[in-house]
Each structure stands twice: as structure tokens, then as C-alpha cells.
Amino acid sequence: MIDRSEQSLAKLLGLVLLVVLVAGTVQLTIGVTAAVLQPDTPWLSSKINAVLGDLLTLLIAVEVLQNVTSYLRRHVVQIELVLLTAMTAVARKVIVLPPGAENKPELLGGLGIAVLALAAAFWLVRSVNIRQPPARTGPAIRSPEQDP
């Protein structure tokens, strides 16, 4: 019952995320199209940062949807994919830093440490997976010897 509930919840979350992705893509497309049709749009200002931020947000949402889809198909959480999603999120934060962020050394240092920690974790997981692939590739099977 717990497995079925978990699967149903994951499917619902995937569906909600898909709706959000479609709505966000439509909204971004309309916004960029409207900006392109206006010849006086200042693309080399905060406008391009906003568009890049929105694009990367949609990319992160696609990666989260891949995480959910992977879980539904294989019944395992792919740590590499989770780490890549986290790295994309930190990269998005770095790319869309507002003007004046260079005056906040704690923020820049924290983002640098986050990038290094995520990269090290990804390298570690990747190197372990290359040496020995994950053992669990499917759902757990109940043993007939287990107590009811």
C-alpha cells in the first residue's frame, strides 16, 4: 500500500511539474516574442539576465521531472542526476547575480564552496559508479519467508 501510494504521489507530482513546465515555457516564449517585436528592448541590461534566469529555471524543472520519471521507472533515486540538478541551480544563481553582488564576499564565497562541494560529490559518486555499478536496479521484491 505504501509503495502504491508513493508511486501515485510521484505520478501526481510529475504531472503537476509538467503543467508548470508547459505554462512556464508558454509564458517565456510569449515574453521573449513580445520583447523581440519591440525594437527598443534593451537586451544587454537586466532583461537578458531575467531571460537567462527563466530559461535556467525551466531547465532545472526539466531535470527535476527527469528525477521523478527516473524514480517511477526504476524505483531508485539517481544521485548523479540530483547532483547535476543542484549544480545547475547554483550555476543559475551565479549567472543571474544582480549588479553589486561583487561587494558581497560571503555570497560569492558560499556559492564557490557550493560549486566545489557539488563537483566533488559528483566526481565521487561518478567514480564509485564506474568502478561498481549500482546493485539495485528494480523494485524490492517481497520474500516469501518474511513475516506477514
mmCIF file of N, CA and C in Angstrom:
data_model
loop_
_atom_site.group_PDB
_atom_site.id
_atom_site.type_symbol
_atom_site.label_atom_id
_atom_site.label_comp_id
_atom_site.label_asym_id
_atom_site.label_seq_id
_atom_site.Cartn_x
_atom_site.Cartn_y
_atom_site.Cartn_z
ATOM 1 N N MET A 1 0.823 -1.188 0.000
ATOM 2 C CA MET A 1 0.000 0.000 0.000
ATOM 3 C C MET A 1 0.870 1.256 0.000
ATOM 4 N N ILE A 2 1.957 1.213 0.766
ATOM 5 C CA ILE A 2 2.850 2.367 0.815
ATOM 6 C C ILE A 2 3.508 2.583 -0.538
ATOM 7 N N ASP A 3 3.948 1.493 -1.182
ATOM 8 C CA ASP A 3 4.578 1.612 -2.498
ATOM 9 C C ASP A 3 3.610 2.187 -3.521
ATOM 10 N N ARG A 4 2.362 1.728 -3.514
ATOM 11 C CA ARG A 4 1.372 2.244 -4.463
ATOM 12 C C ARG A 4 1.092 3.714 -4.199
ATOM 13 N N SER A 5 0.987 4.079 -2.927
ATOM 14 C CA SER A 5 0.747 5.483 -2.577
ATOM 15 C C SER A 5 1.922 6.352 -3.013
ATOM 16 N N GLU A 6 3.112 5.855 -2.787
ATOM 17 C CA GLU A 6 4.313 6.585 -3.190
ATOM 18 C C GLU A 6 4.350 6.760 -4.704
ATOM 19 N N GLN A 7 4.032 5.704 -5.435
ATOM 20 C CA GLN A 7 4.009 5.780 -6.896
ATOM 21 C C GLN A 7 2.951 6.770 -7.371
ATOM 22 N N SER A 8 1.776 6.737 -6.759
ATOM 23 C CA SER A 8 0.699 7.655 -7.147
ATOM 24 C C SER A 8 1.089 9.100 -6.867
ATOM 25 N N LEU A 9 1.706 9.331 -5.735
ATOM 26 C CA LEU A 9 2.139 10.674 -5.387
ATOM 27 C C LEU A 9 3.216 11.165 -6.351
ATOM 28 N N ALA A 10 4.165 10.306 -6.687
ATOM 29 C CA ALA A 10 5.217 10.676 -7.630
ATOM 30 C C ALA A 10 4.625 10.986 -9.005
ATOM 31 N N LYS A 11 3.636 10.213 -9.429
ATOM 32 C CA LYS A 11 2.976 10.482 -10.715
ATOM 33 C C LYS A 11 2.246 11.820 -10.689
ATOM 34 N N LEU A 12 1.565 12.098 -9.588
ATOM 35 C CA LEU A 12 0.858 13.377 -9.455
ATOM 36 C C LEU A 12 1.843 14.543 -9.475
ATOM 37 N N LEU A 13 2.944 14.399 -8.740
ATOM 38 C CA LEU A 13 3.961 15.454 -8.734
ATOM 39 C C LEU A 13 4.556 15.645 -10.130
ATOM 40 N N GLY A 14 4.804 14.562 -10.830
ATOM 41 C CA GLY A 14 5.307 14.657 -12.198
ATOM 42 C C GLY A 14 4.336 15.369 -13.114
ATOM 43 N N LEU A 15 3.049 15.064 -12.966
ATOM 44 C CA LEU A 15 2.035 15.717 -13.784
ATOM 45 C C LEU A 15 1.948 17.200 -13.472
ATOM 46 N N VAL A 16 1.969 17.557 -12.194
ATOM 47 C CA VAL A 16 1.930 18.970 -11.803
ATOM 48 C C VAL A 16 3.160 19.692 -12.352
ATOM 49 N N LEU A 17 4.319 19.070 -12.246
ATOM 50 C CA LEU A 17 5.547 19.669 -12.758
ATOM 51 C C LEU A 17 5.489 19.846 -14.268
ATOM 52 N N LEU A 18 4.909 18.896 -14.967
ATOM 53 C CA LEU A 18 4.760 19.005 -16.411
ATOM 54 C C LEU A 18 3.859 20.183 -16.778
ATOM 55 N N VAL A 19 2.765 20.366 -16.047
ATOM 56 C CA VAL A 19 1.876 21.507 -16.293
ATOM 57 C C VAL A 19 2.623 22.821 -16.049
ATOM 58 N N VAL A 20 3.395 22.866 -14.968
ATOM 59 C CA VAL A 20 4.176 24.077 -14.665
ATOM 60 C C VAL A 20 5.195 24.341 -15.769
ATOM 61 N N LEU A 21 5.857 23.289 -16.254
ATOM 62 C CA LEU A 21 6.828 23.447 -17.335
ATOM 63 C C LEU A 21 6.187 23.995 -18.605
ATOM 64 N N VAL A 22 5.054 23.440 -18.976
ATOM 65 C CA VAL A 22 4.365 23.906 -20.189
ATOM 66 C C VAL A 22 3.941 25.358 -20.020
ATOM 67 N N ALA A 23 3.339 25.693 -18.869
ATOM 68 C CA ALA A 23 2.895 27.064 -18.628
ATOM 69 C C ALA A 23 4.085 28.026 -18.612
ATOM 70 N N GLY A 24 5.181 27.630 -17.974
ATOM 71 C CA GLY A 24 6.364 28.485 -17.932
ATOM 72 C C GLY A 24 6.982 28.679 -19.301
ATOM 73 N N THR A 25 7.012 27.621 -20.095
ATOM 74 C CA THR A 25 7.566 27.724 -21.445
ATOM 75 C C THR A 25 6.715 28.639 -22.309
ATOM 76 N N VAL A 26 5.393 28.505 -22.217
ATOM 77 C CA VAL A 26 4.495 29.378 -22.979
ATOM 78 C C VAL A 26 4.689 30.830 -22.544
ATOM 79 N N GLN A 27 4.743 31.065 -21.236
ATOM 80 C CA GLN A 27 4.905 32.422 -20.720
ATOM 81 C C GLN A 27 6.244 33.017 -21.169
ATOM 82 N N LEU A 28 7.316 32.235 -21.078
ATOM 83 C CA LEU A 28 8.624 32.720 -21.506
ATOM 84 C C LEU A 28 8.648 33.005 -22.999
ATOM 85 N N THR A 29 8.051 32.111 -23.789
ATOM 86 C CA THR A 29 8.010 32.301 -25.238
ATOM 87 C C THR A 29 7.245 33.564 -25.600
ATOM 88 N N ILE A 30 6.113 33.787 -24.974
ATOM 89 C CA ILE A 30 5.322 34.992 -25.242
ATOM 90 C C ILE A 30 6.099 36.240 -24.836
ATOM 91 N N GLY A 31 6.737 36.199 -23.670
ATOM 92 C CA GLY A 31 7.511 37.351 -23.202
ATOM 93 C C GLY A 31 8.677 37.684 -24.113
ATOM 94 N N VAL A 32 9.424 36.667 -24.547
ATOM 95 C CA VAL A 32 10.564 36.902 -25.431
ATOM 96 C C VAL A 32 10.084 37.374 -26.797
ATOM 97 N N THR A 33 9.009 36.779 -27.295
ATOM 98 C CA THR A 33 8.463 37.202 -28.592
ATOM 99 C C THR A 33 8.022 38.665 -28.535
ATOM 100 N N ALA A 34 7.346 39.041 -27.475
ATOM 101 C CA ALA A 34 6.913 40.439 -27.330
ATOM 102 C C ALA A 34 8.112 41.370 -27.244
ATOM 103 N N ALA A 35 9.158 40.951 -26.541
ATOM 104 C CA ALA A 35 10.353 41.788 -26.418
ATOM 105 C C ALA A 35 11.091 41.909 -27.749
ATOM 106 N N VAL A 36 11.118 40.825 -28.522
ATOM 107 C CA VAL A 36 11.795 40.867 -29.819
ATOM 108 C C VAL A 36 11.047 41.774 -30.789
ATOM 109 N N LEU A 37 9.728 41.774 -30.703
ATOM 110 C CA LEU A 37 8.931 42.596 -31.612
ATOM 111 C C LEU A 37 9.005 44.083 -31.273
ATOM 112 N N GLN A 38 9.468 44.421 -30.090
ATOM 113 C CA GLN A 38 9.666 45.825 -29.721
ATOM 114 C C GLN A 38 11.125 46.179 -29.981
ATOM 115 N N PRO A 39 11.369 47.034 -30.972
ATOM 116 C CA PRO A 39 12.760 47.316 -31.349
ATOM 117 C C PRO A 39 13.573 48.041 -30.264
ATOM 118 N N ASP A 40 12.927 48.677 -29.325
ATOM 119 C CA ASP A 40 13.665 49.434 -28.311
ATOM 120 C C ASP A 40 13.936 48.635 -27.034
ATOM 121 N N THR A 41 13.791 47.308 -27.089
ATOM 122 C CA THR A 41 14.044 46.469 -25.914
ATOM 123 C C THR A 41 15.538 46.431 -25.631
ATOM 124 N N PRO A 42 15.952 46.829 -24.423
ATOM 125 C CA PRO A 42 17.387 46.816 -24.083
ATOM 126 C C PRO A 42 17.837 45.409 -23.678
ATOM 127 N N TRP A 43 18.344 44.622 -24.630
ATOM 128 C CA TRP A 43 18.707 43.236 -24.368
ATOM 129 C C TRP A 43 19.970 43.092 -23.535
ATOM 130 N N LEU A 44 20.825 44.081 -23.550
ATOM 131 C CA LEU A 44 22.083 43.942 -22.810
ATOM 132 C C LEU A 44 21.992 44.590 -21.436
ATOM 133 N N SER A 45 20.851 44.506 -20.839
ATOM 134 C CA SER A 45 20.681 45.033 -19.480
ATOM 135 C C SER A 45 20.131 43.916 -18.598
ATOM 136 N N SER A 46 19.282 44.283 -17.690
ATOM 137 C CA SER A 46 18.701 43.281 -16.791
ATOM 138 C C SER A 46 17.738 42.352 -17.527
ATOM 139 N N LYS A 47 17.289 42.762 -18.715
ATOM 140 C CA LYS A 47 16.348 41.936 -19.488
ATOM 141 C C LYS A 47 16.966 40.583 -19.845
ATOM 142 N N ILE A 48 18.218 40.593 -20.287
ATOM 143 C CA ILE A 48 18.854 39.324 -20.670
ATOM 144 C C ILE A 48 19.094 38.449 -19.436
ATOM 145 N N ASN A 49 19.418 39.068 -18.297
ATOM 146 C CA ASN A 49 19.571 38.286 -17.068
ATOM 147 C C ASN A 49 18.261 37.622 -16.680
ATOM 148 N N ALA A 50 17.168 38.335 -16.836
ATOM 149 C CA ALA A 50 15.857 37.767 -16.497
ATOM 150 C C ALA A 50 15.519 36.599 -17.426
ATOM 151 N N VAL A 51 15.789 36.751 -18.718
ATOM 152 C CA VAL A 51 15.502 35.682 -19.682
ATOM 153 C C VAL A 51 16.380 34.461 -19.395
ATOM 154 N N LEU A 52 17.668 34.690 -19.140
ATOM 155 C CA LEU A 52 18.558 33.570 -18.817
ATOM 156 C C LEU A 52 18.122 32.882 -17.526
ATOM 157 N N GLY A 53 17.730 33.668 -16.548
ATOM 158 C CA GLY A 53 17.245 33.089 -15.295
ATOM 159 C C GLY A 53 16.012 32.236 -15.508
ATOM 160 N N ASP A 54 15.086 32.736 -16.334
ATOM 161 C CA ASP A 54 13.874 31.966 -16.621
ATOM 162 C C ASP A 54 14.195 30.688 -17.391
ATOM 163 N N LEU A 55 15.099 30.785 -18.365
ATOM 164 C CA LEU A 55 15.491 29.592 -19.128
ATOM 165 C C LEU A 55 16.130 28.543 -18.222
ATOM 166 N N LEU A 56 17.025 28.990 -17.361
ATOM 167 C CA LEU A 56 17.682 28.038 -16.466
ATOM 168 C C LEU A 56 16.711 27.470 -15.439
ATOM 169 N N THR A 57 15.740 28.256 -15.013
ATOM 170 C CA THR A 57 14.720 27.743 -14.108
ATOM 171 C C THR A 57 13.918 26.636 -14.778
ATOM 172 N N LEU A 58 13.565 26.837 -16.046
ATOM 173 C CA LEU A 58 12.851 25.789 -16.788
ATOM 174 C C LEU A 58 13.737 24.550 -16.966
ATOM 175 N N LEU A 59 15.026 24.760 -17.214
ATOM 176 C CA LEU A 59 15.944 23.625 -17.346
ATOM 177 C C LEU A 59 16.023 22.839 -16.042
ATOM 178 N N ILE A 60 16.072 23.535 -14.927
ATOM 179 C CA ILE A 60 16.098 22.869 -13.618
ATOM 180 C C ILE A 60 14.807 22.081 -13.415
ATOM 181 N N ALA A 61 13.679 22.670 -13.818
ATOM 182 C CA ALA A 61 12.402 21.959 -13.689
ATOM 183 C C ALA A 61 12.384 20.700 -14.558
ATOM 184 N N VAL A 62 12.968 20.771 -15.750
ATOM 185 C CA VAL A 62 13.056 19.586 -16.622
ATOM 186 C C VAL A 62 13.910 18.511 -15.939
ATOM 187 N N GLU A 63 15.007 18.921 -15.316
ATOM 188 C CA GLU A 63 15.860 17.954 -14.633
ATOM 189 C C GLU A 63 15.130 17.320 -13.441
ATOM 190 N N VAL A 64 14.350 18.112 -12.724
ATOM 191 C CA VAL A 64 13.566 17.555 -11.613
ATOM 192 C C VAL A 64 12.537 16.568 -12.158
ATOM 193 N N LEU A 65 11.906 16.898 -13.287
ATOM 194 C CA LEU A 65 10.958 15.974 -13.910
ATOM 195 C C LEU A 65 11.667 14.678 -14.311
ATOM 196 N N GLN A 66 12.894 14.789 -14.797
ATOM 197 C CA GLN A 66 13.665 13.584 -15.121
ATOM 198 C C GLN A 66 13.938 12.759 -13.865
ATOM 199 N N ASN A 67 14.207 13.437 -12.750
ATOM 200 C CA ASN A 67 14.407 12.730 -11.481
ATOM 201 C C ASN A 67 13.156 11.945 -11.103
ATOM 202 N N VAL A 68 11.998 12.580 -11.205
ATOM 203 C CA VAL A 68 10.735 11.920 -10.849
ATOM 204 C C VAL A 68 10.466 10.770 -11.812
ATOM 205 N N THR A 69 10.661 11.005 -13.104
ATOM 206 C CA THR A 69 10.429 9.967 -14.112
ATOM 207 C C THR A 69 11.366 8.782 -13.889
ATOM 208 N N SER A 70 12.622 9.077 -13.589
ATOM 209 C CA SER A 70 13.586 8.014 -13.323
ATOM 210 C C SER A 70 13.169 7.208 -12.106
ATOM 211 N N TYR A 71 12.674 7.887 -11.089
ATOM 212 C CA TYR A 71 12.227 7.183 -9.891
ATOM 213 C C TYR A 71 11.037 6.282 -10.205
ATOM 214 N N LEU A 72 10.107 6.788 -11.019
ATOM 215 C CA LEU A 72 8.929 5.989 -11.363
ATOM 216 C C LEU A 72 9.305 4.759 -12.179
ATOM 217 N N ARG A 73 10.292 4.886 -13.053
ATOM 218 C CA ARG A 73 10.671 3.773 -13.912
ATOM 219 C C ARG A 73 11.541 2.745 -13.201
ATOM 220 N N ARG A 74 12.512 3.220 -12.406
ATOM 221 C CA ARG A 74 13.499 2.309 -11.832
ATOM 222 C C ARG A 74 13.357 2.115 -10.334
ATOM 223 N N HIS A 75 12.528 2.931 -9.690
ATOM 224 C CA HIS A 75 12.317 2.851 -8.246
ATOM 225 C C HIS A 75 13.586 3.135 -7.455
ATOM 226 N N VAL A 76 14.470 3.931 -8.026
ATOM 227 C CA VAL A 76 15.677 4.369 -7.326
ATOM 228 C C VAL A 76 15.876 5.853 -7.607
ATOM 229 N N VAL A 77 16.535 6.518 -6.685
ATOM 230 C CA VAL A 77 16.891 7.918 -6.879
ATOM 231 C C VAL A 77 18.291 7.947 -7.469
ATOM 232 N N GLN A 78 18.444 8.580 -8.608
ATOM 233 C CA GLN A 78 19.747 8.663 -9.248
ATOM 234 C C GLN A 78 20.507 9.855 -8.673
ATOM 235 N N ILE A 79 21.466 9.563 -7.829
ATOM 236 C CA ILE A 79 22.212 10.600 -7.127
ATOM 237 C C ILE A 79 22.946 11.510 -8.113
ATOM 238 N N GLU A 80 23.499 10.935 -9.179
ATOM 239 C CA GLU A 80 24.204 11.757 -10.170
ATOM 240 C C GLU A 80 23.273 12.818 -10.743
ATOM 241 N N LEU A 81 22.059 12.429 -11.079
ATOM 242 C CA LEU A 81 21.099 13.365 -11.659
ATOM 243 C C LEU A 81 20.698 14.432 -10.642
ATOM 244 N N VAL A 82 20.545 14.048 -9.386
ATOM 245 C CA VAL A 82 20.218 15.018 -8.339
ATOM 246 C C VAL A 82 21.353 16.026 -8.185
ATOM 247 N N LEU A 83 22.595 15.543 -8.197
ATOM 248 C CA LEU A 83 23.745 16.441 -8.068
ATOM 249 C C LEU A 83 23.862 17.363 -9.272
ATOM 250 N N LEU A 84 23.599 16.859 -10.465
ATOM 251 C CA LEU A 84 23.634 17.712 -11.657
ATOM 252 C C LEU A 84 22.552 18.790 -11.591
ATOM 253 N N THR A 85 21.387 18.427 -11.084
ATOM 254 C CA THR A 85 20.317 19.409 -10.920
ATOM 255 C C THR A 85 20.740 20.494 -9.932
ATOM 256 N N ALA A 86 21.357 20.089 -8.849
ATOM 257 C CA ALA A 86 21.829 21.057 -7.855
ATOM 258 C C ALA A 86 22.917 21.957 -8.435
ATOM 259 N N MET A 87 23.825 21.387 -9.232
ATOM 260 C CA MET A 87 24.859 22.206 -9.871
ATOM 261 C C MET A 87 24.246 23.202 -10.841
ATOM 262 N N THR A 88 23.230 22.793 -11.568
ATOM 263 C CA THR A 88 22.549 23.711 -12.479
ATOM 264 C C THR A 88 21.897 24.844 -11.700
ATOM 265 N N ALA A 89 21.308 24.523 -10.550
ATOM 266 C CA ALA A 89 20.668 25.553 -9.725
ATOM 267 C C ALA A 89 21.694 26.562 -9.210
ATOM 268 N N VAL A 90 22.854 26.079 -8.782
ATOM 269 C CA VAL A 90 23.898 27.000 -8.311
ATOM 270 C C VAL A 90 24.440 27.820 -9.486
ATOM 271 N N ALA A 91 24.613 27.192 -10.635
ATOM 272 C CA ALA A 91 25.079 27.916 -11.820
ATOM 273 C C ALA A 91 24.083 29.008 -12.206
ATOM 274 N N ARG A 92 22.794 28.704 -12.102
ATOM 275 C CA ARG A 92 21.773 29.706 -12.391
ATOM 276 C C ARG A 92 21.921 30.904 -11.456
ATOM 277 N N LYS A 93 22.141 30.610 -10.184
ATOM 278 C CA LYS A 93 22.300 31.680 -9.194
ATOM 279 C C LYS A 93 23.504 32.550 -9.534
ATOM 280 N N VAL A 94 24.600 31.929 -9.946
ATOM 281 C CA VAL A 94 25.801 32.675 -10.307
ATOM 282 C C VAL A 94 25.549 33.527 -11.547
ATOM 283 N N ILE A 95 24.870 32.972 -12.535
ATOM 284 C CA ILE A 95 24.639 33.686 -13.789
ATOM 285 C C ILE A 95 23.737 34.897 -13.599
ATOM 286 N N VAL A 96 22.739 34.777 -12.753
ATOM 287 C CA VAL A 96 21.769 35.875 -12.599
ATOM 288 C C VAL A 96 22.058 36.758 -11.383
ATOM 289 N N LEU A 97 23.296 36.721 -10.891
ATOM 290 C CA LEU A 97 23.639 37.596 -9.767
ATOM 291 C C LEU A 97 23.344 39.049 -10.128
ATOM 292 N N PRO A 98 22.720 39.768 -9.231
ATOM 293 C CA PRO A 98 22.395 41.165 -9.528
ATOM 294 C C PRO A 98 23.642 42.046 -9.498
ATOM 295 N N PRO A 99 23.565 43.212 -10.114
ATOM 296 C CA PRO A 99 24.694 44.143 -10.039
ATOM 297 C C PRO A 99 24.989 44.484 -8.576
ATOM 298 N N GLY A 100 26.250 44.584 -8.244
ATOM 299 C CA GLY A 100 26.651 44.883 -6.883
ATOM 300 C C GLY A 100 26.939 43.647 -6.064
ATOM 301 N N ALA A 101 26.732 42.463 -6.640
ATOM 302 C CA ALA A 101 26.973 41.221 -5.905
ATOM 303 C C ALA A 101 28.457 41.033 -5.613
ATOM 304 N N GLU A 102 29.303 41.686 -6.404
ATOM 305 C CA GLU A 102 30.748 41.568 -6.150
ATOM 306 C C GLU A 102 31.140 42.203 -4.818
ATOM 307 N N ASN A 103 30.255 43.004 -4.245
ATOM 308 C CA ASN A 103 30.506 43.622 -2.943
ATOM 309 C C ASN A 103 30.038 42.737 -1.794
ATOM 310 N N LYS A 104 29.617 41.524 -2.089
ATOM 311 C CA LYS A 104 29.149 40.585 -1.060
ATOM 312 C C LYS A 104 30.047 39.348 -1.080
ATOM 313 N N PRO A 105 31.209 39.437 -0.432
ATOM 314 C CA PRO A 105 32.147 38.312 -0.499
ATOM 315 C C PRO A 105 31.610 37.037 0.144
ATOM 316 N N GLU A 106 30.724 37.175 1.137
ATOM 317 C CA GLU A 106 30.172 35.970 1.764
ATOM 318 C C GLU A 106 29.311 35.190 0.776
ATOM 319 N N LEU A 107 28.525 35.918 -0.013
ATOM 320 C CA LEU A 107 27.678 35.276 -1.021
ATOM 321 C C LEU A 107 28.534 34.588 -2.074
ATOM 322 N N LEU A 108 29.526 35.297 -2.600
ATOM 323 C CA LEU A 108 30.385 34.717 -3.635
ATOM 324 C C LEU A 108 31.183 33.531 -3.084
ATOM 325 N N GLY A 109 31.678 33.652 -1.871
ATOM 326 C CA GLY A 109 32.410 32.545 -1.258
ATOM 327 C C GLY A 109 31.518 31.337 -1.030
ATOM 328 N N GLY A 110 30.296 31.592 -0.562
ATOM 329 C CA GLY A 110 29.350 30.491 -0.340
ATOM 330 C C GLY A 110 28.993 29.783 -1.630
ATOM 331 N N LEU A 111 28.774 30.550 -2.686
ATOM 332 C CA LEU A 111 28.467 29.930 -3.987
ATOM 333 C C LEU A 111 29.663 29.136 -4.506
ATOM 334 N N GLY A 112 30.869 29.673 -4.307
ATOM 335 C CA GLY A 112 32.072 28.947 -4.720
ATOM 336 C C GLY A 112 32.233 27.640 -3.971
ATOM 337 N N ILE A 113 32.001 27.684 -2.667
ATOM 338 C CA ILE A 113 32.091 26.464 -1.864
ATOM 339 C C ILE A 113 31.018 25.464 -2.293
ATOM 340 N N ALA A 114 29.812 25.949 -2.585
ATOM 341 C CA ALA A 114 28.736 25.065 -3.039
ATOM 342 C C ALA A 114 29.108 24.386 -4.352
ATOM 343 N N VAL A 115 29.675 25.154 -5.282
ATOM 344 C CA VAL A 115 30.083 24.580 -6.569
ATOM 345 C C VAL A 115 31.153 23.511 -6.347
ATOM 346 N N LEU A 116 32.149 23.824 -5.535
ATOM 347 C CA LEU A 116 33.219 22.850 -5.281
ATOM 348 C C LEU A 116 32.691 21.597 -4.584
ATOM 349 N N ALA A 117 31.813 21.775 -3.598
ATOM 350 C CA ALA A 117 31.267 20.621 -2.878
ATOM 351 C C ALA A 117 30.425 19.750 -3.802
ATOM 352 N N LEU A 118 29.587 20.362 -4.623
ATOM 353 C CA LEU A 118 28.754 19.586 -5.552
ATOM 354 C C LEU A 118 29.609 18.876 -6.596
ATOM 355 N N ALA A 119 30.629 19.577 -7.108
ATOM 356 C CA ALA A 119 31.512 18.957 -8.102
ATOM 357 C C ALA A 119 32.266 17.779 -7.489
ATOM 358 N N ALA A 120 32.733 17.942 -6.250
ATOM 359 C CA ALA A 120 33.446 16.847 -5.584
ATOM 360 C C ALA A 120 32.507 15.669 -5.326
ATOM 361 N N ALA A 121 31.292 15.965 -4.887
ATOM 362 C CA ALA A 121 30.322 14.890 -4.640
ATOM 363 C C ALA A 121 29.991 14.173 -5.943
ATOM 364 N N PHE A 122 29.804 14.921 -7.018
ATOM 365 C CA PHE A 122 29.505 14.305 -8.312
ATOM 366 C C PHE A 122 30.666 13.424 -8.760
ATOM 367 N N TRP A 123 31.885 13.935 -8.629
ATOM 368 C CA TRP A 123 33.057 13.152 -9.021
ATOM 369 C C TRP A 123 33.147 11.870 -8.197
ATOM 370 N N LEU A 124 32.910 11.982 -6.894
ATOM 371 C CA LEU A 124 32.980 10.815 -6.018
ATOM 372 C C LEU A 124 31.931 9.774 -6.394
ATOM 373 N N VAL A 125 30.696 10.208 -6.564
ATOM 374 C CA VAL A 125 29.618 9.275 -6.933
ATOM 375 C C VAL A 125 29.892 8.666 -8.295
ATOM 376 N N ARG A 126 30.328 9.488 -9.226
ATOM 377 C CA ARG A 126 30.607 9.005 -10.585
ATOM 378 C C ARG A 126 31.739 7.980 -10.586
ATOM 379 N N SER A 127 32.798 8.258 -9.825
ATOM 380 C CA SER A 127 33.923 7.321 -9.814
ATOM 381 C C SER A 127 33.540 6.009 -9.138
ATOM 382 N N VAL A 128 32.713 6.060 -8.113
ATOM 383 C CA VAL A 128 32.256 4.830 -7.466
ATOM 384 C C VAL A 128 31.349 4.047 -8.419
ATOM 385 N N ASN A 129 30.455 4.727 -9.115
ATOM 386 C CA ASN A 129 29.546 4.050 -10.043
ATOM 387 C C ASN A 129 30.264 3.455 -11.238
ATOM 388 N N ILE A 130 31.367 4.054 -11.644
ATOM 389 C CA ILE A 130 32.123 3.499 -12.767
ATOM 390 C C ILE A 130 32.805 2.209 -12.334
ATOM 391 N N ARG A 131 33.356 2.201 -11.100
ATOM 392 C CA ARG A 131 34.028 1.007 -10.594
ATOM 393 C C ARG A 131 33.054 -0.117 -10.308
ATOM 394 N N GLN A 132 31.938 0.209 -9.676
ATOM 395 C CA GLN A 132 30.939 -0.821 -9.385
ATOM 396 C C GLN A 132 29.555 -0.207 -9.592
ATOM 397 N N PRO A 133 28.837 -0.670 -10.611
ATOM 398 C CA PRO A 133 27.509 -0.129 -10.892
ATOM 399 C C PRO A 133 26.569 -0.365 -9.711
ATOM 400 N N PRO A 134 25.513 0.450 -9.608
ATOM 401 C CA PRO A 134 24.561 0.273 -8.507
ATOM 402 C C PRO A 134 23.977 -1.125 -8.503
ATOM 403 N N ALA A 135 23.818 -1.702 -7.321
ATOM 404 C CA ALA A 135 23.328 -3.072 -7.197
ATOM 405 C C ALA A 135 21.825 -3.144 -7.409
ATOM 406 N N ARG A 136 21.099 -2.152 -6.952
ATOM 407 C CA ARG A 136 19.639 -2.198 -7.020
ATOM 408 C C ARG A 136 19.163 -1.527 -8.297
ATOM 409 N N THR A 137 18.566 -2.286 -9.173
ATOM 410 C CA THR A 137 18.084 -1.739 -10.434
ATOM 411 C C THR A 137 16.583 -1.859 -10.591
ATOM 412 N N GLY A 138 15.907 -2.423 -9.636
ATOM 413 C CA GLY A 138 14.460 -2.597 -9.742
ATOM 414 C C GLY A 138 13.805 -2.482 -8.387
ATOM 415 N N PRO A 139 12.503 -2.657 -8.361
ATOM 416 C CA PRO A 139 11.794 -2.547 -7.088
ATOM 417 C C PRO A 139 12.138 -3.714 -6.163
ATOM 418 N N ALA A 140 11.994 -3.468 -4.898
ATOM 419 C CA ALA A 140 12.237 -4.526 -3.913
ATOM 420 C C ALA A 140 11.178 -5.605 -4.078
ATOM 421 N N ILE A 141 11.602 -6.843 -3.946
ATOM 422 C CA ILE A 141 10.688 -7.973 -4.075
ATOM 423 C C ILE A 141 10.506 -8.579 -2.699
ATOM 424 N N ARG A 142 9.274 -8.780 -2.329
ATOM 425 C CA ARG A 142 8.987 -9.334 -1.007
ATOM 426 C C ARG A 142 9.347 -10.812 -0.990
ATOM 427 N N SER A 143 10.081 -11.186 0.028
ATOM 428 C CA SER A 143 10.488 -12.566 0.176
ATOM 429 C C SER A 143 9.360 -13.376 0.813
ATOM 430 N N PRO A 144 9.086 -14.586 0.319
ATOM 431 C CA PRO A 144 8.017 -15.395 0.907
ATOM 432 C C PRO A 144 8.312 -15.793 2.340
ATOM 433 N N GLU A 145 9.592 -15.746 2.764
ATOM 434 C CA GLU A 145 9.945 -16.124 4.131
ATOM 435 C C GLU A 145 9.660 -15.024 5.139
ATOM 436 N N GLN A 146 9.339 -13.798 4.676
ATOM 437 C CA GLN A 146 9.103 -12.703 5.612
ATOM 438 C C GLN A 146 7.831 -12.927 6.402
ATOM 439 N N ASP A 147 7.834 -12.384 7.614
ATOM 440 C CA ASP A 147 6.635 -12.468 8.444
ATOM 441 C C ASP A 147 5.538 -11.611 7.850
ATOM 442 N N PRO A 148 4.286 -12.004 7.956
ATOM 443 C CA PRO A 148 3.182 -11.205 7.391
ATOM 444 C C PRO A 148 2.969 -9.903 8.135
#
